[in-house]
PDB file of C-alpha atoms in Angstrom:
ATOM      1  CA  UNK A   6      92.779 140.556   1.476  1.00  0.00           C
ATOM      2  CA  UNK A   7      90.078 142.291   3.212  1.00  0.00           C
ATOM      3  CA  UNK A   8      88.256 139.384   4.131  1.00  0.00           C
ATOM      4  CA  UNK A   9      92.278 138.016   4.921  1.00  0.00           C
ATOM      5  CA  UNK A  10      92.521 140.990   7.085  1.00  0.00           C
ATOM      6  CA  UNK A  11      88.724 140.621   9.198  1.00  0.00           C
ATOM      7  CA  UNK A  12      89.538 137.158   9.944  1.00  0.00           C
ATOM      8  CA  UNK A  13      92.943 137.472  11.976  1.00  0.00           C
ATOM      9  CA  UNK A  14      91.596 140.038  12.956  1.00  0.00           C
ATOM     10  CA  UNK A  15      89.070 138.289  14.481  1.00  0.00           C
ATOM     11  CA  UNK A  16      90.990 135.752  15.129  1.00  0.00           C
ATOM     12  CA  UNK A  17      94.427 137.324  16.629  1.00  0.00           C
ATOM     13  CA  UNK A  18      93.921 138.720  21.018  1.00  0.00           C
ATOM     14  CA  UNK A  19      93.961 142.017  20.971  1.00  0.00           C
ATOM     15  CA  UNK A  20      97.345 142.289  22.203  1.00  0.00           C
ATOM     16  CA  UNK A  21      98.427 139.898  20.290  1.00  0.00           C
ATOM     17  CA  UNK A  22      97.562 142.443  16.780  1.00  0.00           C
ATOM     18  CA  UNK A  23      99.894 143.758  15.953  1.00  0.00           C
ATOM     19  CA  UNK A  24     102.511 141.112  15.317  1.00  0.00           C
ATOM     20  CA  UNK A  25      99.899 138.780  13.774  1.00  0.00           C
ATOM     21  CA  UNK A  26      99.899 141.468  10.758  1.00  0.00           C
ATOM     22  CA  UNK A  27     102.883 142.032  10.598  1.00  0.00           C
ATOM     23  CA  UNK A  28     104.309 138.580  10.361  1.00  0.00           C
ATOM     24  CA  UNK A  29     100.231 138.120   8.138  1.00  0.00           C
ATOM     25  CA  UNK A  30     102.107 140.905   5.717  1.00  0.00           C
ATOM     26  CA  UNK A  31     105.590 139.780   6.195  1.00  0.00           C
ATOM     27  CA  UNK A  32     105.562 136.991   4.868  1.00  0.00           C
ATOM     28  CA  UNK A  33     102.505 138.821   1.836  1.00  0.00           C
ATOM     29  CA  UNK A  34     105.668 141.188   0.554  1.00  0.00           C
ATOM     30  CA  UNK A  35     108.563 138.505   1.336  1.00  0.00           C
ATOM     31  CA  UNK A  36     105.748 135.864  -1.216  1.00  0.00           C
ATOM     32  CA  UNK A  37     105.436 139.374  -3.405  1.00  0.00           C
ATOM     33  CA  UNK A  38     109.390 140.195  -3.430  1.00  0.00           C
ATOM     34  CA  UNK A  39     109.792 136.250  -4.880  1.00  0.00           C
ATOM     35  CA  UNK A  40     106.684 137.238  -7.004  1.00  0.00           C
ATOM     36  CA  UNK A  41     109.371 140.280  -8.604  1.00  0.00           C
ATOM     37  CA  UNK A  42     111.665 138.029  -9.038  1.00  0.00           C
ATOM     38  CA  UNK A  43     110.423 135.430 -10.619  1.00  0.00           C
ATOM     39  CA  UNK A  44     108.593 137.787 -13.330  1.00  0.00           C
ATOM     40  CA  UNK A  45     112.247 137.707 -14.944  1.00  0.00           C
ATOM     41  CA  UNK A  46     111.828 134.415 -15.854  1.00  0.00           C
ATOM     42  CA  UNK A  47     110.751 134.841 -19.515  1.00  0.00           C
ATOM     43  CA  UNK A  48     114.483 135.873 -19.537  1.00  0.00           C
ATOM     44  CA  UNK A  49     115.908 134.001 -18.497  1.00  0.00           C
ATOM     45  CA  UNK A  50     114.866 130.945 -20.073  1.00  0.00           C
ATOM     46  CA  UNK A  51     115.331 132.971 -22.753  1.00  0.00           C
ATOM     47  CA  UNK A  52     118.707 132.983 -22.502  1.00  0.00           C
ATOM     48  CA  UNK A  53     118.521 129.117 -22.626  1.00  0.00           C
ATOM     49  CA  UNK A  54     116.905 128.885 -26.109  1.00  0.00           C
ATOM     50  CA  UNK A  55     113.131 129.617 -25.533  1.00  0.00           C
ATOM     51  CA  UNK A  56     111.183 131.817 -27.455  1.00  0.00           C
ATOM     52  CA  UNK A  57     110.274 134.791 -25.547  1.00  0.00           C
ATOM     53  CA  UNK A  58     106.217 133.118 -26.175  1.00  0.00           C
ATOM     54  CA  UNK A  59     107.438 130.461 -24.604  1.00  0.00           C
ATOM     55  CA  UNK A  60     108.880 131.986 -22.148  1.00  0.00           C
ATOM     56  CA  UNK A  61     106.032 133.743 -21.892  1.00  0.00           C
ATOM     57  CA  UNK A  62     103.286 130.708 -21.729  1.00  0.00           C
ATOM     58  CA  UNK A  63     105.360 129.519 -19.074  1.00  0.00           C
ATOM     59  CA  UNK A  64     105.073 131.937 -16.204  1.00  0.00           C
ATOM     60  CA  UNK A  65     101.598 131.686 -17.452  1.00  0.00           C
ATOM     61  CA  UNK A  66     101.170 128.216 -16.752  1.00  0.00           C
ATOM     62  CA  UNK A  67     102.981 129.191 -13.172  1.00  0.00           C
ATOM     63  CA  UNK A  68     101.073 131.470 -12.065  1.00  0.00           C
ATOM     64  CA  UNK A  69      97.521 129.524 -12.699  1.00  0.00           C
ATOM     65  CA  UNK A  70      98.629 126.733 -11.101  1.00  0.00           C
ATOM     66  CA  UNK A  71      99.696 128.617  -7.984  1.00  0.00           C
ATOM     67  CA  UNK A  72      96.490 129.796  -8.598  1.00  0.00           C
ATOM     68  CA  UNK A  73      94.864 127.033  -8.246  1.00  0.00           C
ATOM     69  CA  UNK A  74      97.726 125.642  -5.495  1.00  0.00           C
ATOM     70  CA  UNK A  75      96.122 128.458  -3.426  1.00  0.00           C
ATOM     71  CA  UNK A  76      92.777 128.072  -3.554  1.00  0.00           C
ATOM     72  CA  UNK A  77      93.163 124.280  -2.920  1.00  0.00           C
ATOM     73  CA  UNK A  78      94.898 125.357   0.627  1.00  0.00           C
ATOM     74  CA  UNK A  79      91.850 128.021   0.767  1.00  0.00           C
ATOM     75  CA  UNK A  80      89.568 125.381   0.246  1.00  0.00           C
ATOM     76  CA  UNK A  81      90.966 123.318   3.295  1.00  0.00           C
ATOM     77  CA  UNK A  82      91.174 125.269   5.746  1.00  0.00           C
ATOM     78  CA  UNK A  83      88.469 125.313   8.715  1.00  0.00           C
ATOM     79  CA  UNK A  84      84.908 126.629   8.954  1.00  0.00           C
ATOM     80  CA  UNK A  85      84.533 128.752  12.245  1.00  0.00           C
ATOM     81  CA  UNK A  86      81.349 129.983  13.346  1.00  0.00           C
ATOM     82  CA  UNK A  87      82.474 133.664  15.017  1.00  0.00           C
ATOM     83  CA  UNK A  88      80.494 133.129  18.540  1.00  0.00           C
ATOM     84  CA  UNK A  89      79.967 136.269  20.299  1.00  0.00           C
ATOM     85  CA  UNK A  90      82.013 137.138  23.229  1.00  0.00           C
ATOM     86  CA  UNK A  91      79.831 138.700  26.393  1.00  0.00           C
ATOM     87  CA  UNK A  92      81.313 141.868  26.215  1.00  0.00           C
ATOM     88  CA  UNK A  93      80.594 142.500  22.870  1.00  0.00           C
ATOM     89  CA  UNK A  94      80.256 146.957  22.466  1.00  0.00           C
ATOM     90  CA  UNK A  95      77.900 147.733  19.948  1.00  0.00           C
ATOM     91  CA  UNK A  96      79.315 149.113  16.784  1.00  0.00           C
ATOM     92  CA  UNK A  97      82.041 151.833  16.212  1.00  0.00           C
ATOM     93  CA  UNK A  98      79.840 153.665  20.254  1.00  0.00           C
ATOM     94  CA  UNK A  99      81.856 156.120  21.681  1.00  0.00           C
ATOM     95  CA  UNK A 100      84.911 156.057  18.501  1.00  0.00           C
ATOM     96  CA  UNK A 101      82.317 157.009  16.107  1.00  0.00           C
ATOM     97  CA  UNK A 102      85.093 159.578  14.674  1.00  0.00           C
ATOM     98  CA  UNK A 103      88.630 158.083  15.568  1.00  0.00           C
ATOM     99  CA  UNK A 104      86.812 155.453  12.751  1.00  0.00           C
ATOM    100  CA  UNK A 105      85.769 158.011  10.494  1.00  0.00           C
ATOM    101  CA  UNK A 106      89.146 160.118  10.242  1.00  0.00           C
ATOM    102  CA  UNK A 107      91.090 156.920  10.600  1.00  0.00           C
ATOM    103  CA  UNK A 108      88.590 155.845   7.601  1.00  0.00           C
ATOM    104  CA  UNK A 109      89.326 159.433   5.957  1.00  0.00           C
ATOM    105  CA  UNK A 110      93.531 159.012   6.355  1.00  0.00           C
ATOM    106  CA  UNK A 111      93.249 155.500   5.053  1.00  0.00           C
ATOM    107  CA  UNK A 112      91.072 157.089   2.252  1.00  0.00           C
ATOM    108  CA  UNK A 113      94.330 159.799   1.340  1.00  0.00           C
ATOM    109  CA  UNK A 114      96.464 158.083   1.594  1.00  0.00           C
ATOM    110  CA  UNK A 115      94.738 154.920  -0.274  1.00  0.00           C
ATOM    111  CA  UNK A 116      93.856 157.155  -3.011  1.00  0.00           C
ATOM    112  CA  UNK A 117      97.759 158.616  -3.480  1.00  0.00           C
ATOM    113  CA  UNK A 118      98.933 155.163  -3.103  1.00  0.00           C
ATOM    114  CA  UNK A 119      96.870 154.552  -6.505  1.00  0.00           C
ATOM    115  CA  UNK A 120      99.288 157.088  -7.964  1.00  0.00           C
ATOM    116  CA  UNK A 121     101.738 154.903  -8.014  1.00  0.00           C
ATOM    117  CA  UNK A 122     101.448 151.296  -9.221  1.00  0.00           C
ATOM    118  CA  UNK A 123     103.259 148.843 -10.142  1.00  0.00           C
ATOM    119  CA  UNK A 124     103.146 148.199 -13.328  1.00  0.00           C
ATOM    120  CA  UNK A 125     103.212 152.387 -14.362  1.00  0.00           C
ATOM    121  CA  UNK A 126     106.344 151.607 -12.646  1.00  0.00           C
ATOM    122  CA  UNK A 127     108.566 149.214 -13.759  1.00  0.00           C
ATOM    123  CA  UNK A 128     106.725 150.568 -18.320  1.00  0.00           C
ATOM    124  CA  UNK A 129     108.052 153.651 -17.322  1.00  0.00           C
ATOM    125  CA  UNK A 130     111.101 151.818 -15.691  1.00  0.00           C
ATOM    126  CA  UNK A 131     111.276 149.907 -18.851  1.00  0.00           C
ATOM    127  CA  UNK A 132     110.736 153.106 -21.256  1.00  0.00           C
ATOM    128  CA  UNK A 133     113.563 154.234 -19.458  1.00  0.00           C
ATOM    129  CA  UNK A 134     115.089 151.275 -20.668  1.00  0.00           C
ATOM    130  CA  UNK A 135     115.769 149.649 -18.248  1.00  0.00           C
ATOM    131  CA  UNK A 136     115.660 146.293 -18.722  1.00  0.00           C
ATOM    132  CA  UNK A 137     113.065 143.088 -17.490  1.00  0.00           C
ATOM    133  CA  UNK A 138     115.593 141.079 -14.799  1.00  0.00           C
ATOM    134  CA  UNK A 139     117.251 144.725 -14.076  1.00  0.00           C
ATOM    135  CA  UNK A 140     113.447 146.111 -13.310  1.00  0.00           C
ATOM    136  CA  UNK A 141     113.068 142.381 -11.247  1.00  0.00           C
ATOM    137  CA  UNK A 142     115.704 142.600  -9.588  1.00  0.00           C
ATOM    138  CA  UNK A 143     114.744 146.849  -7.675  1.00  0.00           C
ATOM    139  CA  UNK A 144     110.798 145.307  -7.234  1.00  0.00           C
ATOM    140  CA  UNK A 145     112.360 142.047  -5.103  1.00  0.00           C
ATOM    141  CA  UNK A 146     114.826 144.428  -3.277  1.00  0.00           C
ATOM    142  CA  UNK A 147     112.279 146.599  -2.723  1.00  0.00           C
ATOM    143  CA  UNK A 148     109.323 143.807  -1.650  1.00  0.00           C
ATOM    144  CA  UNK A 149     112.753 142.590   0.585  1.00  0.00           C
ATOM    145  CA  UNK A 150     112.528 145.899   2.672  1.00  0.00           C
ATOM    146  CA  UNK A 151     109.334 146.329   2.869  1.00  0.00           C
ATOM    147  CA  UNK A 152     108.327 143.413   3.981  1.00  0.00           C
ATOM    148  CA  UNK A 153     111.349 143.701   6.624  1.00  0.00           C
ATOM    149  CA  UNK A 154     109.960 146.827   8.280  1.00  0.00           C
ATOM    150  CA  UNK A 155     106.136 145.623   9.234  1.00  0.00           C
ATOM    151  CA  UNK A 156     107.470 143.513  11.795  1.00  0.00           C
ATOM    152  CA  UNK A 157     109.712 146.798  12.095  1.00  0.00           C
ATOM    153  CA  UNK A 158     107.094 148.597  12.484  1.00  0.00           C
ATOM    154  CA  UNK A 159     105.194 146.665  14.911  1.00  0.00           C
ATOM    155  CA  UNK A 160     107.250 147.244  17.952  1.00  0.00           C
ATOM    156  CA  UNK A 161     107.849 151.104  17.431  1.00  0.00           C
ATOM    157  CA  UNK A 162     104.038 151.261  17.386  1.00  0.00           C
ATOM    158  CA  UNK A 163     104.898 149.584  21.035  1.00  0.00           C
ATOM    159  CA  UNK A 164     106.244 152.159  22.085  1.00  0.00           C
ATOM    160  CA  UNK A 165     104.343 155.464  19.478  1.00  0.00           C
ATOM    161  CA  UNK A 166     101.235 154.187  19.274  1.00  0.00           C
ATOM    162  CA  UNK A 167      99.616 153.006  16.097  1.00  0.00           C
ATOM    163  CA  UNK A 168      98.298 155.419  14.034  1.00  0.00           C
ATOM    164  CA  UNK A 169     101.383 158.080  14.872  1.00  0.00           C
ATOM    165  CA  UNK A 170     103.343 155.378  13.721  1.00  0.00           C
ATOM    166  CA  UNK A 171     101.566 155.388  10.098  1.00  0.00           C
ATOM    167  CA  UNK A 172     101.180 159.601   9.951  1.00  0.00           C
ATOM    168  CA  UNK A 173     105.328 159.134  11.290  1.00  0.00           C
ATOM    169  CA  UNK A 174     105.996 156.182   8.812  1.00  0.00           C
ATOM    170  CA  UNK A 175     104.178 157.729   5.591  1.00  0.00           C
ATOM    171  CA  UNK A 176     104.465 161.679   5.581  1.00  0.00           C
ATOM    172  CA  UNK A 177     108.613 161.321   4.897  1.00  0.00           C
ATOM    173  CA  UNK A 178     107.439 157.663   2.239  1.00  0.00           C
ATOM    174  CA  UNK A 179     104.485 160.644   0.549  1.00  0.00           C
ATOM    175  CA  UNK A 180     107.594 163.529   0.377  1.00  0.00           C
ATOM    176  CA  UNK A 181     110.449 160.835  -0.283  1.00  0.00           C
ATOM    177  CA  UNK A 182     107.223 159.474  -4.366  1.00  0.00           C
ATOM    178  CA  UNK A 183     106.313 163.035  -5.116  1.00  0.00           C
ATOM    179  CA  UNK A 184     110.178 164.581  -4.815  1.00  0.00           C
ATOM    180  CA  UNK A 185     110.952 160.663  -7.394  1.00  0.00           C
ATOM    181  CA  UNK A 186     108.103 161.813  -9.248  1.00  0.00           C
ATOM    182  CA  UNK A 187     110.385 165.432 -10.758  1.00  0.00           C
ATOM    183  CA  UNK A 188     112.827 163.400 -10.671  1.00  0.00           C
ATOM    184  CA  UNK A 189     114.533 163.437 -13.858  1.00  0.00           C
ATOM    185  CA  UNK A 190     117.404 160.716 -13.028  1.00  0.00           C
ATOM    186  CA  UNK A 191     116.212 156.788 -12.536  1.00  0.00           C
ATOM    187  CA  UNK A 192     118.698 156.544  -9.967  1.00  0.00           C
ATOM    188  CA  UNK A 193     117.005 159.646  -8.386  1.00  0.00           C
ATOM    189  CA  UNK A 194     113.707 157.911  -9.018  1.00  0.00           C
ATOM    190  CA  UNK A 195     114.372 154.231  -8.431  1.00  0.00           C
ATOM    191  CA  UNK A 196     116.376 155.053  -4.670  1.00  0.00           C
ATOM    192  CA  UNK A 197     113.311 156.997  -2.553  1.00  0.00           C
ATOM    193  CA  UNK A 198     110.274 155.043  -4.691  1.00  0.00           C
ATOM    194  CA  UNK A 199     110.111 151.678  -2.344  1.00  0.00           C
TER     195      UNK A 199
END
């Protein structure tokens, strides 16, 4: 993903960069939501008479095939060497302080977000009695909603700025995650988690 982000940032024009990242994130988020829904496939195969082990093996083979297909698609991308721009500014330059502040903010956000890993949340849902199919549907719906937020955020950022949009949307989201972590109710926890 970092390589994809770097290529996307290089290839998109300054005026179109935010929209390009929004489209990229939308497609990636929708694919992730589809993957979450596909996680229920072994359960569905069991209803068709397959054993749980056969269903899990089928999912493993499907994931391997999709991984190989993705690798094939990546290998077919054209190599385009970056051409230096005439107006290329020195590395960081006067924006060094802003970049460091943003890096610190992103690091803090990533550190906090690392506490809520989807696999741990799924394990907690199973512990609370939610089935694989219901968990899969939950992650699918939350993935769709999350994906749809990217184009909205892109539009909002045009009015309020990129940093303000990020900060003032992450604060309520982080507060909801804290509230979800403190809740004992499955319904209350699932509502603000995604």
